[in-house]
Coordinates of C-alpha atoms in Angstrom, one line a residue:
M90 CA -0.3 0.3 0.5
R91 CA 1.4 3.4 -1.2
A92 CA 0.0 6.0 0.4
G93 CA 0.0 9.9 0.6
V94 CA -1.3 13.3 1.9
D95 CA -2.2 16.8 0.9
P96 CA -2.5 18.7 3.9
R97 CA -3.1 21.8 1.4
T98 CA -5.5 24.4 1.2
S99 CA -8.1 24.3 -1.5
E100 CA -6.2 27.7 -3.0
D101 CA -2.5 26.2 -2.9
E102 CA -4.6 23.1 -4.8
E103 CA -6.0 25.4 -7.4
M104 CA -2.7 27.6 -7.7
A105 CA -1.3 24.3 -8.5
D106 CA -4.0 23.3 -10.9
V107 CA -3.5 26.4 -13.2
A108 CA 0.1 26.4 -13.1
G109 CA 0.1 22.6 -14.3
R110 CA -2.3 23.2 -17.2
A111 CA -0.2 25.6 -18.3
D112 CA 3.0 23.6 -18.4
E113 CA 0.7 20.7 -20.3
A114 CA 1.1 20.6 -24.1
P115 CA -1.7 22.1 -26.2
H116 CA -2.4 18.1 -27.5
A117 CA -2.6 16.9 -24.0
Q118 CA -5.3 19.2 -23.3
R119 CA -8.9 17.9 -24.0
P120 CA -11.6 19.5 -25.9
H121 CA -13.3 22.7 -24.7
D122 CA -16.8 21.4 -24.6
T123 CA -15.4 18.2 -22.3
D124 CA -13.6 20.0 -19.9
G125 CA -16.8 22.6 -19.1
A126 CA -19.3 20.1 -19.0
W127 CA -18.8 18.2 -15.8
A128 CA -18.3 21.6 -14.2
E129 CA -21.8 22.7 -15.3
Q130 CA -23.4 19.7 -14.7
L131 CA -21.7 20.4 -11.1
L132 CA -23.1 23.4 -10.7
D133 CA -26.7 21.8 -11.8
H134 CA -26.8 20.0 -8.3
L135 CA -26.8 23.7 -6.8
R136 CA -29.6 25.2 -8.5
P137 CA -32.9 24.7 -6.0
A138 CA -34.2 21.8 -7.6
G139 CA -31.2 19.6 -7.9
R140 CA -30.0 20.3 -4.0
E141 CA -29.8 16.9 -2.9
P142 CA -25.7 15.0 -1.7
R143 CA -27.1 11.4 -2.8
R144 CA -27.5 13.1 -6.0
V145 CA -24.2 14.5 -6.6
V146 CA -22.5 11.2 -5.2
G147 CA -24.6 9.7 -8.0
W148 CA -23.2 11.7 -10.1
L149 CA -19.3 11.8 -9.5
G150 CA -19.3 7.9 -9.6
P151 CA -19.7 7.8 -14.1
A152 CA -17.6 10.8 -14.2
V153 CA -14.9 10.3 -12.8
G154 CA -15.0 6.1 -13.2
A155 CA -15.2 5.7 -10.1
A156 CA -16.9 3.9 -6.8
V157 CA -17.7 6.8 -4.3
C158 CA -19.0 6.6 -0.5
L159 CA -20.0 9.8 1.3
R160 CA -19.3 8.8 5.3
D161 CA -20.3 11.2 8.0
A162 CA -17.4 12.0 11.4
H163 CA -19.2 8.8 13.0
G164 CA -18.5 6.6 10.3
G165 CA -21.9 6.6 9.2
L166 CA -23.2 5.8 5.3
L167 CA -24.5 9.4 3.9
A168 CA -24.0 8.6 0.6
G169 CA -23.2 6.1 -2.5
E170 CA -21.8 2.8 -1.5
P171 CA -19.8 1.0 1.5
L172 CA -15.8 1.3 0.5
P173 CA -13.1 -0.2 2.5
L174 CA -11.1 2.4 3.6
D175 CA -7.3 2.1 5.9
E176 CA -8.9 3.3 8.9
S177 CA -5.9 5.0 10.0
V178 CA -5.7 7.2 7.0
L179 CA -9.4 8.1 7.6
A180 CA -8.9 8.7 11.1
D181 CA -6.2 11.4 10.3
V182 CA -8.5 12.9 7.7
V183 CA -11.5 13.0 10.3
T184 CA -9.9 14.4 13.0
G185 CA -8.2 17.0 10.4
R186 CA -4.6 16.1 11.4
I187 CA -4.7 16.0 7.6
S188 CA -7.3 17.2 4.6
A189 CA -7.0 14.9 1.9
A190 CA -5.3 11.7 1.2
A191 CA -4.5 9.6 -1.8
L192 CA -2.8 6.4 -1.5
E193 CA -2.9 2.9 -3.8
D194 CA -4.6 0.1 -1.9
G195 CA -4.9 -3.4 -3.5
G196 CA -4.5 -2.6 -7.0
R197 CA -7.1 0.4 -6.3
H198 CA -6.7 3.6 -6.3
V199 CA -8.5 6.1 -3.0
R200 CA -9.0 9.2 -2.3
M201 CA -10.5 10.8 0.4
V202 CA -10.9 14.7 1.1
G203 CA -12.1 16.0 4.7
I204 CA -15.4 18.0 4.4
P205 CA -15.1 20.9 6.9
H206 CA -17.9 22.0 9.4
P207 CA -18.0 25.5 11.2
Q208 CA -18.5 24.0 14.8
R209 CA -15.6 21.4 14.2
G210 CA -12.5 23.4 14.0
P211 CA -9.9 20.9 11.8
A212 CA -11.5 18.1 12.2
A213 CA -13.8 17.0 9.1
G214 CA -17.8 16.8 9.5
A215 CA -17.7 14.1 7.0
V216 CA -15.5 12.5 4.2
L217 CA -16.0 12.1 0.8
A218 CA -13.9 8.9 -0.2
V219 CA -13.4 7.4 -4.2
S220 CA -11.9 4.3 -5.4
R221 CA -10.8 3.5 -9.1
P222 CA -8.6 1.0 -10.6
E223 CA -6.7 4.2 -12.5
P224 CA -4.3 6.4 -10.8
F225 CA -6.3 10.0 -10.6
D226 CA -4.9 12.2 -13.2
R227 CA -5.4 16.1 -12.6
R228 CA -9.2 16.0 -14.0
A229 CA -10.3 13.5 -11.9
A230 CA -8.6 15.1 -8.9
E231 CA -10.2 18.4 -10.0
I232 CA -13.6 16.9 -10.2
V233 CA -13.1 15.0 -7.2
N234 CA -12.1 18.3 -5.3
R235 CA -14.8 20.3 -6.4
T236 CA -17.3 18.2 -5.5
A237 CA -16.2 17.9 -2.3
S238 CA -16.9 21.7 -2.3
V239 CA -20.4 21.7 -3.5
L240 CA -20.9 18.8 -0.5
E241 CA -20.0 20.9 1.9
L242 CA -21.9 23.9 0.7
L243 CA -25.4 21.2 0.3
L244 CA -24.7 19.3 3.9
R245 CA -24.5 22.6 5.8
E246 CA -27.5 24.0 3.8
R247 CA -29.3 20.4 4.9
E248 CA -28.1 21.4 8.8
L249 CA -29.6 24.8 8.6
T250 CA -32.7 23.3 7.2
E251 CA -33.2 20.8 9.9
A252 CA -32.3 23.4 12.9
G253 CA -34.8 25.6 11.6
R254 CA -37.3 22.1 11.3
R255 CA -36.4 21.3 14.9
L256 CA -36.7 25.6 15.7
R257 CA -40.0 25.3 14.1
R258 CA -41.4 22.0 15.5
A259 CA -40.2 23.5 19.4
T260 CA -42.0 26.8 19.1
A261 CA -45.2 24.9 17.3
D262 CA -44.8 22.7 20.5
L263 CA -44.7 25.5 22.9
R264 CA -47.8 27.5 21.5
L265 CA -49.8 24.4 21.9
A266 CA -48.4 24.0 25.3
I267 CA -49.7 27.6 26.1
L268 CA -53.2 26.9 24.5
Q269 CA -53.3 23.9 26.7
L270 CA -52.5 25.5 29.7
L271 CA -54.9 28.1 28.7
M272 CA -57.7 25.6 28.4
V273 CA -57.7 24.2 31.7
E274 CA -57.3 27.7 32.8
D275 CA -53.5 28.0 34.5
T276 CA -53.5 31.5 32.9
V277 CA -50.6 32.0 35.3
S278 CA -48.2 29.4 34.0
A279 CA -49.7 30.2 30.3
R280 CA -48.4 33.8 30.6
R281 CA -45.0 32.7 32.4
V282 CA -44.5 30.1 29.4
A283 CA -45.4 32.7 26.9
A284 CA -43.2 36.1 28.4
G285 CA -40.0 34.4 26.8
L286 CA -40.7 34.4 23.3
W287 CA -43.8 36.4 22.9
P288 CA -44.2 39.4 25.7
G289 CA -46.8 41.2 26.3
L290 CA -49.5 38.5 24.0
L291 CA -51.2 37.0 27.4
E292 CA -50.8 40.5 29.6
A293 CA -54.9 41.4 28.7
D294 CA -57.6 39.9 30.9
T295 CA -59.6 38.5 27.6
A296 CA -58.9 37.7 24.6
R297 CA -61.2 36.1 21.4
V298 CA -60.1 32.8 19.4
Y299 CA -60.3 31.7 16.0
V300 CA -60.4 28.9 14.8
L301 CA -59.5 28.6 10.2
E302 CA -60.5 25.6 8.5
G303 CA -58.4 24.5 5.2
S304 CA -57.7 21.7 3.7
P305 CA -54.7 19.0 6.3
A306 CA -52.5 19.5 2.9
D307 CA -52.3 23.6 3.1
R308 CA -52.7 23.8 7.2
D309 CA -48.6 24.8 7.8
R310 CA -49.1 27.3 5.0
L311 CA -52.7 29.0 6.6
A312 CA -51.0 28.3 9.8
E313 CA -48.1 31.1 8.7
D314 CA -50.3 33.3 6.6
C315 CA -52.3 33.4 10.7
A316 CA -48.6 34.7 11.9
D317 CA -48.0 37.1 9.5
V318 CA -51.4 38.9 9.6
T319 CA -51.0 39.4 12.8
G320 CA -47.9 40.6 13.1
G321 CA -47.0 38.0 16.6
E322 CA -49.8 39.3 18.3
A323 CA -51.7 36.3 18.5
L324 CA -51.1 32.7 19.4
V325 CA -51.4 30.3 16.4
V326 CA -51.9 27.1 17.1
R327 CA -52.3 24.2 14.9
C328 CA -55.4 22.0 16.2
P329 CA -54.2 18.9 17.4
A330 CA -57.4 17.6 17.1
M331 CA -58.3 18.3 13.7
D332 CA -56.2 17.7 11.0
G333 CA -57.3 21.2 8.8
H334 CA -57.8 23.4 11.7
V335 CA -55.7 26.2 13.5
I336 CA -56.6 27.9 16.1
V337 CA -56.2 31.8 16.8
V338 CA -56.3 33.7 20.2
T339 CA -55.4 36.9 20.3
P340 CA -56.4 39.6 22.4
R341 CA -56.4 42.6 19.4
P342 CA -59.7 44.0 18.2
A343 CA -58.5 44.5 14.6
A344 CA -57.3 40.4 14.5
G345 CA -60.6 39.3 13.5
E346 CA -60.7 41.3 10.1
R347 CA -57.2 40.4 9.2
L348 CA -57.7 36.9 9.3
R349 CA -61.0 37.2 7.7
S350 CA -58.7 38.7 4.3
L351 CA -57.1 35.2 4.5
V352 CA -60.8 33.8 3.4
D353 CA -61.3 35.9 0.6
G354 CA -59.8 34.7 -2.2
R355 CA -59.3 31.4 -0.9
T356 CA -61.5 28.3 -1.8
G357 CA -62.2 25.9 0.8
V358 CA -61.2 28.1 3.7
F359 CA -63.3 28.6 6.5
L360 CA -63.6 31.9 9.7
G361 CA -65.3 31.3 12.9
G362 CA -65.0 33.6 15.7
S363 CA -65.9 33.5 19.6
L364 CA -67.4 36.3 21.9
R365 CA -64.3 38.2 24.1
Q366 CA -63.5 35.9 27.1
R367 CA -62.1 35.8 29.9
L368 CA -58.4 34.2 29.7
A369 CA -59.9 31.2 31.9
R370 CA -62.4 31.1 29.8
T371 CA -60.3 29.9 26.8
A372 CA -61.9 26.2 26.9
T373 CA -65.7 28.2 26.2
A374 CA -64.4 30.9 23.4
Y375 CA -62.9 27.9 21.6
A376 CA -66.6 26.0 22.0
Q377 CA -67.9 28.9 20.3
A378 CA -65.3 29.6 17.2
I379 CA -66.5 25.7 16.9
S380 CA -70.1 26.8 17.1
A381 CA -69.9 29.7 14.3
L382 CA -67.3 27.1 11.9
A383 CA -70.2 25.4 11.4
V384 CA -72.3 28.4 10.7
A385 CA -69.3 30.1 8.5
R386 CA -69.6 26.5 6.3
F387 CA -73.1 28.3 5.4
R388 CA -72.3 31.8 4.8
P389 CA -71.3 33.3 1.3
D390 CA -68.7 34.5 2.8
R391 CA -67.7 32.1 4.8
A392 CA -67.1 33.7 8.0
A393 CA -68.9 34.1 11.3
V394 CA -68.6 35.2 14.8
Y395 CA -70.6 33.5 17.6
A396 CA -73.9 34.9 18.5
E397 CA -75.0 35.3 21.4
R398 CA -79.0 34.2 20.5
T399 CA -81.2 33.1 23.3
R400 CA -79.7 30.9 25.5
P401 CA -81.8 28.5 28.3
A402 CA -79.9 29.9 30.8
R403 CA -80.1 33.1 30.5
L404 CA -83.7 32.9 30.8
M405 CA -83.5 31.1 34.3
E406 CA -83.7 33.1 37.7
P407 CA -79.5 33.9 37.7
A408 CA -78.7 33.6 41.7
A409 CA -81.3 30.5 41.8
L410 CA -79.0 28.6 38.9
R411 CA -75.5 30.3 40.4
A412 CA -76.8 28.4 43.8
W413 CA -77.6 25.1 41.8
S414 CA -74.9 25.2 40.1
A415 CA -72.6 25.6 43.2
G416 CA -74.2 22.6 45.1
V417 CA -74.0 20.3 42.6
L418 CA -70.5 21.0 42.3
R419 CA -69.5 21.5 45.4
P420 CA -68.3 17.7 46.2
L421 CA -65.4 19.0 44.0
D422 CA -64.7 22.1 46.2
R423 CA -62.6 20.0 48.9
L424 CA -60.3 19.4 46.1
P425 CA -56.8 21.6 45.6
H426 CA -58.0 24.1 43.6
H427 CA -55.2 23.2 40.3
I428 CA -56.7 19.8 40.5
R429 CA -60.5 21.5 40.9
A430 CA -60.0 23.5 37.7
E431 CA -57.9 20.5 36.2
L432 CA -61.0 18.8 36.2
L433 CA -63.6 20.9 35.5
A434 CA -62.2 22.4 32.5
T435 CA -61.3 18.4 31.4
T436 CA -65.0 17.4 31.8
R437 CA -66.2 20.9 29.9
L438 CA -64.3 19.7 27.1
G439 CA -65.4 15.9 27.3
L440 CA -69.0 16.8 27.2
E441 CA -68.5 19.6 24.0
F442 CA -66.6 17.0 22.4
T443 CA -65.3 13.6 22.1
A444 CA -63.4 12.2 24.8
V445 CA -60.3 11.9 21.6
S446 CA -61.0 15.4 20.4
A447 CA -60.7 16.8 24.4
A448 CA -58.0 14.3 25.0
K449 CA -55.9 15.8 21.7
V450 CA -56.8 19.6 22.8
L451 CA -55.1 19.2 26.4
G452 CA -52.2 17.3 25.8
V453 CA -53.5 13.9 27.2
S454 CA -54.8 10.6 26.9
R455 CA -57.9 9.7 26.1
N456 CA -57.9 7.7 29.0
T457 CA -57.0 10.5 31.0
V458 CA -59.8 12.2 30.1
R459 CA -61.9 9.4 31.0
A460 CA -60.6 9.0 34.1
R461 CA -60.8 12.6 34.9
M462 CA -64.7 12.2 33.5
D463 CA -65.8 9.2 35.7
R464 CA -63.7 11.1 38.7
V465 CA -66.3 13.9 38.5
E466 CA -68.8 11.5 37.9
T467 CA -67.6 9.8 41.0
L468 CA -67.9 12.9 43.2
L469 CA -71.0 14.3 41.7
G470 CA -72.8 10.6 42.3
T471 CA -74.1 10.9 38.6
D472 CA -73.6 9.0 35.2
F473 CA -72.8 10.9 32.1
S474 CA -73.8 7.9 29.6
D475 CA -77.5 9.7 30.1
L476 CA -77.6 12.4 27.8
T477 CA -80.1 14.4 30.2
T478 CA -77.3 14.0 32.8
R479 CA -74.4 15.3 30.8
A480 CA -77.2 18.3 29.5
A481 CA -78.1 19.3 33.0
A482 CA -73.7 18.8 34.1
H483 CA -73.2 21.1 30.9
L484 CA -75.3 23.5 32.6
A485 CA -73.4 23.1 35.7
L486 CA -70.1 23.4 34.3
N487 CA -71.1 26.3 32.1
T488 CA -72.9 28.6 34.9
E489 CA -69.9 27.8 37.1
A490 CA -67.2 28.9 34.0
A491 CA -69.0 32.4 33.6
R492 CA -68.5 34.0 37.1
E493 CA -66.2 36.7 37.4
P494 CA -63.3 36.2 39.0
Q495 CA -64.4 38.5 42.4
D496 CA -67.7 36.3 42.3
T497 CA -65.6 33.4 42.9
D498 CA -63.9 34.5 46.3
E499 CA -67.3 33.9 47.6
P500 CA -70.5 31.3 47.7
P501 CA -73.4 32.7 45.6
P502 CA -76.1 34.1 47.1
L503 CA -78.7 31.7 48.1
P504 CA -82.1 32.1 47.3
P505 CA -84.8 32.1 49.2
A506 CA -85.6 28.2 49.2
P507 CA -83.4 25.4 48.2
A508 CA -82.2 24.9 44.1
R509 CA -83.6 22.3 42.1
L510 CA -83.3 21.5 38.6
G511 CA -86.9 21.1 37.7
D512 CA -87.5 24.5 39.3
L513 CA -84.9 26.7 37.0
L514 CA -86.7 24.6 33.9
T515 CA -90.4 25.7 34.5
S516 CA -89.7 29.3 34.6
A517 CA -92.2 30.5 32.0
A518 CA -89.7 32.5 30.2
L519 CA -87.8 29.2 29.4
R520 CA -91.0 27.6 28.8
T521 CA -92.4 29.7 26.1
W522 CA -88.8 29.7 24.6
A523 CA -88.8 25.7 24.9
D524 CA -92.6 25.6 23.1
D525 CA -91.6 28.3 20.4
L526 CA -88.1 26.3 19.5
L527 CA -89.6 22.7 19.4
G528 CA -93.0 24.1 17.5
R529 CA -90.6 24.4 14.3
L530 CA -90.8 20.8 14.0
D531 CA -94.2 20.6 14.1
G532 CA -94.7 21.9 10.5
D533 CA -92.7 18.2 8.9
G534 CA -95.3 15.3 8.0
R535 CA -92.7 13.1 9.0
D536 CA -93.1 13.3 13.4
L537 CA -89.8 14.8 13.4
R538 CA -90.5 16.3 16.4
G539 CA -91.7 12.3 18.0
T540 CA -88.0 11.0 16.9
L541 CA -86.0 13.5 18.4
R542 CA -87.1 13.1 21.1
A543 CA -87.1 9.3 21.1
W544 CA -83.7 9.4 20.0
I545 CA -82.7 12.1 23.5
A546 CA -84.3 8.9 25.7
A547 CA -82.6 6.2 23.9
D548 CA -78.9 8.5 24.4
S549 CA -78.8 9.5 21.1
N550 CA -78.4 6.2 20.1
A551 CA -79.7 5.2 16.7
E552 CA -80.1 1.7 17.0
R553 CA -82.0 1.8 20.8
T554 CA -84.6 4.6 19.2
A555 CA -85.0 2.5 15.8
R556 CA -86.6 -0.7 18.1
D557 CA -88.3 1.2 20.0
L558 CA -90.1 3.0 17.5
G559 CA -90.3 0.3 15.1
V560 CA -88.5 2.2 12.1
H561 CA -85.2 1.5 10.6
A562 CA -81.8 3.1 12.4
Q563 CA -81.0 5.3 8.9
T564 CA -84.2 6.6 9.4
V565 CA -84.0 8.0 12.2
R566 CA -80.8 9.6 11.6
E567 CA -82.1 11.1 8.4
H568 CA -84.9 12.4 10.8
V569 CA -82.1 14.0 13.0
R570 CA -80.6 15.5 10.0
A571 CA -83.9 16.9 9.3
A572 CA -84.1 18.6 12.7
E573 CA -80.9 19.8 12.5
P574 CA -81.6 23.2 9.9
V575 CA -85.1 23.8 11.5
L576 CA -83.8 24.5 15.1
E577 CA -80.7 25.7 13.6
R578 CA -78.7 23.6 15.6
Q579 CA -75.9 20.7 15.3
L580 CA -77.0 17.5 17.0
L581 CA -75.3 15.0 15.6
A582 CA -72.3 16.4 16.6
M583 CA -73.1 16.5 20.1
G584 CA -72.3 19.9 22.3
S585 CA -73.9 22.9 23.2
D586 CA -76.7 23.1 20.5
L587 CA -77.7 19.3 21.5
Y588 CA -78.0 20.1 25.3
E589 CA -80.1 23.1 24.7
V590 CA -82.5 21.0 22.7
V591 CA -82.2 18.4 25.8
L592 CA -82.8 20.9 27.9
A593 CA -85.8 22.3 26.0
H594 CA -87.3 18.9 26.2
L595 CA -87.0 19.1 29.9
S596 CA -88.8 22.1 29.9
T597 CA -91.8 21.3 28.2
G598 CA -92.1 18.1 30.2
A599 CA -91.4 15.6 27.6
L600 CA -88.2 14.2 29.7
A601 CA -88.3 13.4 32.9
V602 CA -85.4 16.0 34.8
P603 CA -82.4 14.1 35.8
A604 CA -81.2 13.6 39.3
L605 CA -78.5 15.9 38.8
G606 CA -78.8 18.3 42.1
R607 CA -81.4 17.1 43.8

């Protein structure tokens, strides 16, 4: 084996090559087009569409008639094919003792070139090794050296791209963590986490939540556009539960119009916004934005803000409602504050959405969501598998969430008599509202009202309802779907809309009042 090391810099090599070419006889020179062809081909690999080290290594082999491999500093194969290399010489190149080496080993001629890395000092970040049966002439040696320079640029670009991707991923994870803290009412921790990267973002006491919906393939671009138009004054999060959703939490009044501009001129993009809510009620605002998003899908401008329509809770006597809600949730009062808040927030989301979606939004497993809800069931002595009970629990939880901060330090004022859900549901205003809402279904000859009542009594199970009514399950589903536009509420998706319709049935006496809070 014969080896030669070459510690010269690339500038020295260039000067030597130029001198060598000047000494060569004219008849020994290659044609001009052949000399320039390889350089042009190599430069083509620096174009945006061709920046890939594997392609460069794949091109180098045929260009010099050799086997080629590109290894990282730890011996891992980056591109090409594995080659038997002299480990001692390779170690000298990797550690930077020499910048390049040429040797003859077993009838094959090998060249190794160290590819520098800015953070490794003299040590190489990678090694380009080329092996062929013929000695390397000046042209082949120049191609190898120039290729090593191109690979240095491409590997550095790849590293910077990967570092940028990791940074973007870490930033996205941090945004999601802040949103999840807001969802469980931990505003102190959310502000502390946000202050490091987005000073002042959550300093305001209130904010709005917007949800934009587009295709999953375009969501990253949509999220970037949301960040751009809000000028860094919003928390922009890729929804962990819905692949096409982008969640925006912002205290700025003008953010809504800026986000609306992203909908204009874009096919298949919709926007739903909440009312302004306290930061501790981010979960409520998120549910409002989702509700508005459903409305936006049917609007020509594809955007909607949550409408504060007449809600059952607004038609109940306020002091009695707060007292009843406090009584229902009193078993949780002896828990530590942060655990109580966590259980309440998780249960609100679990009742509003599915356990799987709530788990993704909160960043926990669905088993954790179910375990927390099971614990609340046990403490309240109730059963959330019953739809009327879920509607009553949803009412209690949202009444608790709507209390102002100053109200939480004192118990709610007690009404003249102990508060009972049945008493709250029999107020004249609520009964009038319920009769009007459900009366809209009477104009349909398919008895939508009877099907809907039976479907709610069967805990929204179409098969059970079909057995009770003696019809097909598909008929039940069709009737429920037909009731949705008449009532202007989503029923099959569960959530607030369905619970309002359940309360309407309880108020009219069509269904029995559940035992929650008795």
